[in-house]
C-alpha positions as semicolon CSV with decimal commas, in nm:
position;residue;x (nm);y (nm);z (nm)
1;M;7,314;11,416;12,301
2;P;7,482;11,761;12,340
3;A;7,143;11,928;12,279
4;L;6,991;11,745;12,574
5;V;7,268;11,867;12,809
6;H;7,228;12,222;12,682
7;D;6,853;12,217;12,760
8;L;6,926;12,139;13,127
9;R;7,179;12,418;13,179
10;P;6,925;12,696;13,259
11;H;6,801;12,493;13,558
12;H;7,161;12,438;13,673
13;H;7,232;12,811;13,639
14;H;6,928;12,892;13,854
15;I;7,042;12,658;14,131
16;R;7,389;12,814;14,133
17;H;7,245;13,161;14,204
18;I;7,038;13,094;14,524
19;H;7,136;13,366;14,775
20;H;6,948;13,285;15,095
21;A;7,197;13,322;15,381
22;H;7,106;13,003;15,551
23;G;7,101;12,809;15,222
24;V;7,459;12,853;15,104
25;H;7,567;12,502;15,195
26;R;7,240;12,365;15,067
27;A;7,298;12,548;14,739
28;R;7,649;12,408;14,709
29;R;7,519;12,058;14,777
30;A;7,241;12,116;14,526
31;R;7,493;12,237;14,272
32;R;7,710;11,933;14,319
33;A;7,403;11,709;14,307
34;A;7,285;11,877;13,988
35;M;7,625;11,835;13,826
36;V;7,635;11,469;13,925
37;F;7,281;11,430;13,797
38;L;7,364;11,593;13,466
39;L;7,681;11,387;13,425
40;G;7,496;11,068;13,507
41;L;7,213;11,158;13,273
42;A;7,456;11,231;12,989
43;M;7,642;10,905;13,047
44;S;7,320;10,708;13,056
45;L;7,200;10,869;12,735
46;L;7,529;10,784;12,568
47;A;7,484;10,423;12,671
48;V;7,139;10,398;12,512
49;P;7,144;10,338;12,134
50;T;6,933;10,577;11,934
51;R;6,849;10,307;11,676
52;S;6,887;9,937;11,634
53;Y;7,158;9,791;11,411
54;S;7,179;9,454;11,248
55;A;7,487;9,242;11,308
56;P;7,787;9,369;11,111
57;P;7,872;9,173;10,796
58;P;8,129;8,898;10,845
59;K;8,488;8,992;10,790
60;E;8,632;8,905;10,452
61;S;8,861;8,643;10,600
62;A;8,565;8,468;10,764
63;V;8,374;8,448;10,437
64;A;8,677;8,365;10,226
65;A;8,756;8,080;10,464
66;Q;8,444;7,912;10,329
67;L;8,652;7,834;10,022
68;P;8,832;7,521;10,137
69;S;9,186;7,436;10,043
70;S;9,066;7,117;9,872
71;F;8,747;7,022;9,689
72;T;8,541;6,709;9,635
73;W;8,240;6,680;9,409
74;S;7,947;6,471;9,294
75;S;7,853;6,473;8,927
76;S;7,526;6,444;8,744
77;G;7,500;6,233;8,437
78;Q;7,499;6,397;8,093
79;L;7,252;6,686;8,115
80;I;7,287;6,863;7,780
81;S;7,369;6,675;7,459
82;P;7,375;6,761;7,087
83;K;7,040;6,775;6,910
84;P;7,133;6,766;6,541
85;D;6,890;6,867;6,271
86;A;6,904;6,880;5,891
87;S;7,099;7,207;5,893
88;H;7,307;7,137;6,203
89;P;7,483;6,797;6,207
90;V;7,619;6,869;6,553
91;V;7,842;6,615;6,727
92;S;7,934;6,800;7,048
93;V;7,827;7,072;7,292
94;K;8,094;7,238;7,502
95;D;8,226;7,556;7,672
96;P;7,906;7,632;7,864
97;T;7,812;7,965;8,021
98;V;7,508;7,988;8,245
99;V;7,293;8,248;8,423
100;Q;6,957;8,244;8,595
101;A;6,711;8,517;8,497
102;N;6,333;8,554;8,494
103;G;6,285;8,217;8,663
104;K;6,486;8,019;8,410
105;W;6,836;7,888;8,359
106;H;6,990;8,018;8,036
107;V;7,281;7,819;7,894
108;F;7,491;7,918;7,595
109;M;7,750;7,680;7,453
110;T;7,986;7,602;7,167
111;T;7,885;7,341;6,911
112;A;8,095;7,148;6,660
113;N;7,954;6,974;6,354
114;T;8,066;6,687;6,136
115;A;8,259;6,929;5,911
116;G;8,459;7,056;6,208
117;S;8,291;7,397;6,210
118;W;8,228;7,582;6,536
119;S;7,918;7,777;6,627
120;L;7,697;7,868;6,925
121;A;7,374;7,726;7,067
122;Y;7,130;7,821;7,343
123;T;6,889;7,637;7,571
124;S;6,677;7,725;7,872
125;F;6,480;7,542;8,140
126;T;6,331;7,612;8,481
127;D;6,499;7,323;8,663
128;W;6,807;7,113;8,597
129;S;6,586;6,806;8,581
130;G;6,449;6,949;8,257
131;A;6,784;7,028;8,097
132;S;6,809;6,707;7,894
133;A;6,472;6,754;7,728
134;A;6,506;7,128;7,662
135;P;6,542;7,213;7,291
136;L;6,857;7,370;7,150
137;T;6,844;7,685;6,940
138;Y;7,138;7,736;6,708
139;L;7,244;8,099;6,710
140;D;7,343;8,100;6,345
141;T;6,967;8,112;6,282
142;N;6,986;8,468;6,412
143;P;7,087;8,664;6,100
144;N;7,273;8,917;6,314
145;I;7,510;8,652;6,446
146;G;7,506;8,443;6,130
147;T;7,743;8,168;6,028
148;G;8,119;8,151;6,068
149;Y;8,350;8,081;6,357
150;R;8,186;8,155;6,693
151;A;8,296;7,980;7,012
152;A;8,353;7,988;7,389
153;P;8,070;8,215;7,507
154;Q;8,031;8,405;7,834
155;V;7,698;8,569;7,922
156;F;7,629;8,837;8,183
157;Y;7,411;9,138;8,256
158;F;7,599;9,467;8,243
159;A;7,398;9,668;8,493
160;P;7,547;10,014;8,418
161;K;7,401;9,997;8,066
162;N;7,100;9,773;8,134
163;L;7,221;9,536;7,863
164;W;7,303;9,169;7,840
165;Y;7,640;9,085;7,689
166;L;7,738;8,763;7,515
167;V;8,117;8,755;7,486
168;Y;8,272;8,498;7,251
169;Q;8,554;8,448;7,007
170;T;8,529;8,507;6,634
171;G;8,907;8,497;6,616
172;P;8,946;8,814;6,825
173;P;8,733;8,872;7,137
174;S;8,386;8,980;7,031
175;Y;8,046;9,050;7,183
176;S;7,677;9,078;7,105
177;T;7,415;9,256;7,318
178;S;7,049;9,201;7,400
179;T;6,779;9,322;7,636
180;N;6,641;8,968;7,667
181;P;6,878;8,673;7,706
182;G;6,588;8,433;7,659
183;N;6,528;8,543;7,299
184;P;6,799;8,397;7,073
185;Q;6,690;8,621;6,786
186;S;6,747;8,938;6,989
187;W;7,128;8,932;6,995
188;S;7,305;9,199;6,794
189;A;7,573;9,141;6,534
190;P;7,919;9,072;6,680
191;R;8,150;9,363;6,749
192;T;8,515;9,334;6,845
193;F;8,675;9,443;7,172
194;Q;8,960;9,663;7,058
195;N;9,309;9,617;7,210
196;A;9,167;9,375;7,467
197;A;9,393;9,072;7,422
198;P;9,718;8,968;7,254
199;S;9,701;8,806;6,912
200;G;9,651;8,431;6,927
201;T;9,461;8,427;7,256
202;L;9,125;8,263;7,321
203;D;8,860;8,184;7,587
204;Y;8,788;8,544;7,681
205;W;8,642;8,626;8,021
206;N;8,513;8,961;8,140
207;I;8,467;9,067;8,505
208;C;8,420;9,410;8,665
209;D;8,454;9,564;9,008
210;S;8,295;9,898;9,101
211;A;8,535;10,103;8,890
212;M;8,707;9,882;8,631
213;C;8,637;9,595;8,392
214;Y;8,899;9,334;8,308
215;L;8,927;9,090;8,020
216;F;9,123;8,770;8,089
217;S;9,249;8,544;7,812
218;A;9,454;8,228;7,754
219;D;9,704;8,134;7,485
220;D;9,722;7,753;7,520
221;N;10,084;7,802;7,615
222;G;10,095;7,862;7,990
223;H;10,011;8,233;7,996
224;V;9,718;8,421;8,152
225;Y;9,665;8,775;8,025
226;R;9,454;9,059;8,163
227;S;9,356;9,390;8,001
228;E;9,147;9,665;8,156
229;T;8,904;9,949;8,094
230;S;8,683;10,162;8,314
231;V;8,322;10,065;8,382
232;G;8,219;10,389;8,212
233;E;8,416;10,310;7,895
234;F;8,313;9,943;7,867
235;P;8,299;9,779;7,614
236;G;8,555;10,023;7,471
237;G;8,878;10,160;7,607
238;F;9,068;9,838;7,677
239;R;9,438;9,890;7,744
240;N;9,729;9,793;7,969
241;T;9,743;9,424;7,877
242;Q;9,956;9,237;8,129
243;L;10,082;8,884;8,183
244;V;9,939;8,801;8,527
245;L;10,010;8,428;8,565
246;Q;10,256;8,193;8,398
247;D;10,339;7,822;8,409
248;S;10,425;7,543;8,166
249;K;10,204;7,503;7,860
250;F;9,979;7,227;7,990
251;A;9,967;7,357;8,347
252;L;9,779;7,674;8,239
253;F;9,613;7,582;7,913
254;E;9,271;7,740;7,850
255;G;8,910;7,762;7,973
256;G;8,975;8,034;8,232
257;A;8,717;8,202;8,454
258;V;8,737;8,456;8,739
259;Y;8,481;8,519;9,014
260;R;8,433;8,746;9,314
261;V;8,367;8,560;9,640
262;Q;8,048;8,709;9,781
263;G;8,095;8,962;10,062
264;T;8,472;8,992;10,015
265;N;8,743;9,140;9,799
266;T;8,871;8,786;9,734
267;Y;8,870;8,665;9,375
268;L;8,885;8,306;9,254
269;L;9,059;8,222;8,925
270;L;9,000;7,883;8,761
271;W;9,218;7,757;8,476
272;E;9,209;7,433;8,283
273;A;9,517;7,211;8,272
274;F;9,625;6,866;8,158
275;A;9,716;6,601;8,414
276;G;9,996;6,353;8,363
277;D;9,745;6,096;8,237
278;G;9,640;6,334;7,957
279;R;9,303;6,412;8,115
280;R;9,179;6,767;8,163
281;Y;9,120;6,915;8,507
282;Y;9,092;7,252;8,682
283;R;9,337;7,441;8,899
284;S;9,239;7,735;9,125
285;F;9,405;8,051;9,254
286;T;9,290;8,341;9,472
287;A;9,385;8,708;9,493
288;Q;9,282;9,013;9,692
289;G;9,134;9,239;9,425
290;L;9,139;9,184;9,053
291;T;9,487;9,334;9,022
292;G;9,622;9,134;9,317
293;Q;9,883;8,860;9,299
294;W;9,733;8,518;9,225
295;Q;9,819;8,258;9,487
296;P;9,756;7,882;9,449
297;L;9,449;7,748;9,629
298;A;9,382;7,396;9,502
299;A;9,623;7,392;9,212
300;T;9,799;7,055;9,177
301;E;9,714;6,721;9,021
302;A;9,697;6,569;9,370
303;N;9,493;6,859;9,507
304;P;9,298;7,004;9,213
305;F;9,000;7,235;9,208
306;A;8,810;6,981;9,000
307;R;8,937;6,653;8,859
308;A;8,756;6,328;8,789
309;T;8,964;6,153;9,057
310;K;8,796;6,382;9,314
311;V;8,444;6,330;9,177
312;T;8,185;6,064;9,251
313;F;7,941;5,967;8,975
314;P;7,623;5,823;9,128
315;S;7,477;5,761;8,782
316;G;7,797;5,608;8,644
317;A;8,137;5,755;8,553
318;W;8,074;5,890;8,204
319;T;8,389;6,106;8,181
320;K;8,749;6,121;8,303
321;D;8,784;6,483;8,195
322;I;8,653;6,784;8,386
323;S;8,695;7,037;8,111
324;H;8,590;7,390;8,010
325;G;8,313;7,495;8,246
326;E;8,164;7,767;8,461
327;L;8,054;7,803;8,823
328;I;7,692;7,876;8,902
329;R;7,685;8,239;9,012
330;A;7,501;8,408;9,297
331;G;7,374;8,672;9,052
332;N;7,401;8,743;8,683
333;D;7,579;9,079;8,659
334;Q;7,925;9,189;8,554
335;T;8,078;9,130;8,900
336;M;8,067;8,750;8,847
337;T;7,987;8,692;9,214
338;I;7,968;8,342;9,360
339;N;7,837;8,216;9,691
340;P;8,121;8,001;9,829
341;C;7,877;7,761;9,994
342;R;7,812;7,433;9,809
343;L;7,957;7,536;9,476
344;Q;7,819;7,399;9,150
345;F;8,015;7,378;8,826
346;L;7,868;7,321;8,479
347;Y;8,137;7,149;8,274
348;Q;8,211;6,952;7,958
349;G;8,309;6,585;7,966
350;L;8,322;6,297;7,722
351;N;8,333;5,922;7,688
352;P;8,681;5,815;7,808
353;S;8,725;5,586;7,510
354;A;8,659;5,862;7,252
355;G;8,941;5,974;7,027
356;G;9,016;6,131;6,693
357;D;9,007;6,488;6,571
358;Y;8,942;6,741;6,848
359;S;8,639;6,890;6,674
360;Q;8,475;6,547;6,658
361;L;8,518;6,455;7,024
362;P;8,168;6,387;7,166
363;Y;8,159;6,644;7,446
364;R;7,848;6,665;7,665
365;L;7,760;6,889;7,960
366;G;7,724;6,780;8,321
367;L;7,691;6,950;8,660
368;L;7,925;6,911;8,957
369;T;7,802;6,980;9,310
370;Q;8,057;7,034;9,587
371;T;8,038;6,769;9,859
372;N;8,283;6,912;10,116
373;S;8,136;7,258;10,171
374;A;8,169;7,386;10,527
375;C;7,846;7,585;10,494
């Protein structure tokens, strides 16, 4: 805009220097007219946009408001069940983690066998209607992962290194990497995150923002821990472990997960708890930023994030527990981003009449779909 005004100044200068005797008043009028013209032209140019802009993104508060203060759900029937074979007398599938990549859903899970041993399994399918029929691959058939205690997986794509990470517990928090999550034989041998969680913790969950990565963990005793490292140092460099949330033992038990609400700096923390009737359910908290203070969202037995009493079962109520699960994400990278519209939650449940040793409980996987979304 200033350049356009400058280009007109020579003409203005010429008008100001007219010296005909009988044209003095005319020159003054012309000068004033030229100045008015130039001012008007400049103002009109300022009012005309030089390019078109799309509507600005919604404010964080507007998007975050799409997370209601209470949740209701509808559940599928049992979608993923054990598929035992001669080498894998599996009795339960649990602790699911799920991503979508290359046109397929990829689900990793914990398995327990008749001997009470824990391991990992994988399945994939293009549509949830095909989940029940999809074969299971037991990850101990990958010699890199091998046998031994493996449980509670989390899978994500770590974009800065162009690698897929499978985080799980081998005792301490561990991880394997791959360039292809759909190939169970491609995962590397487990390596341990150093200094990432206190001794005795479990159910490890990683999430990153643009600068830092954080590892959350539970202790089955009412404590939520968080350690941190930089994105550049990940998966090394973990430090500064802090207690970030605390309650009674059964109010913050295990099965934690943390997500970024798409388009905002709002984060959603989910943690599994026991209700007064002994059934498992989920509580929820939100914070501004991953180091922000966690505030209750839907976090009571009467107003839970997910509890069987707030779920309809069109195919029949096959569980009274809404236990260790994971939200369906908007993407598959390390930011763990969710679209807050019509949430879906892949979870473990079991026959309400089942009992006995924990490892022998017949957990199966089902999918919740939010029924009170405002979107």
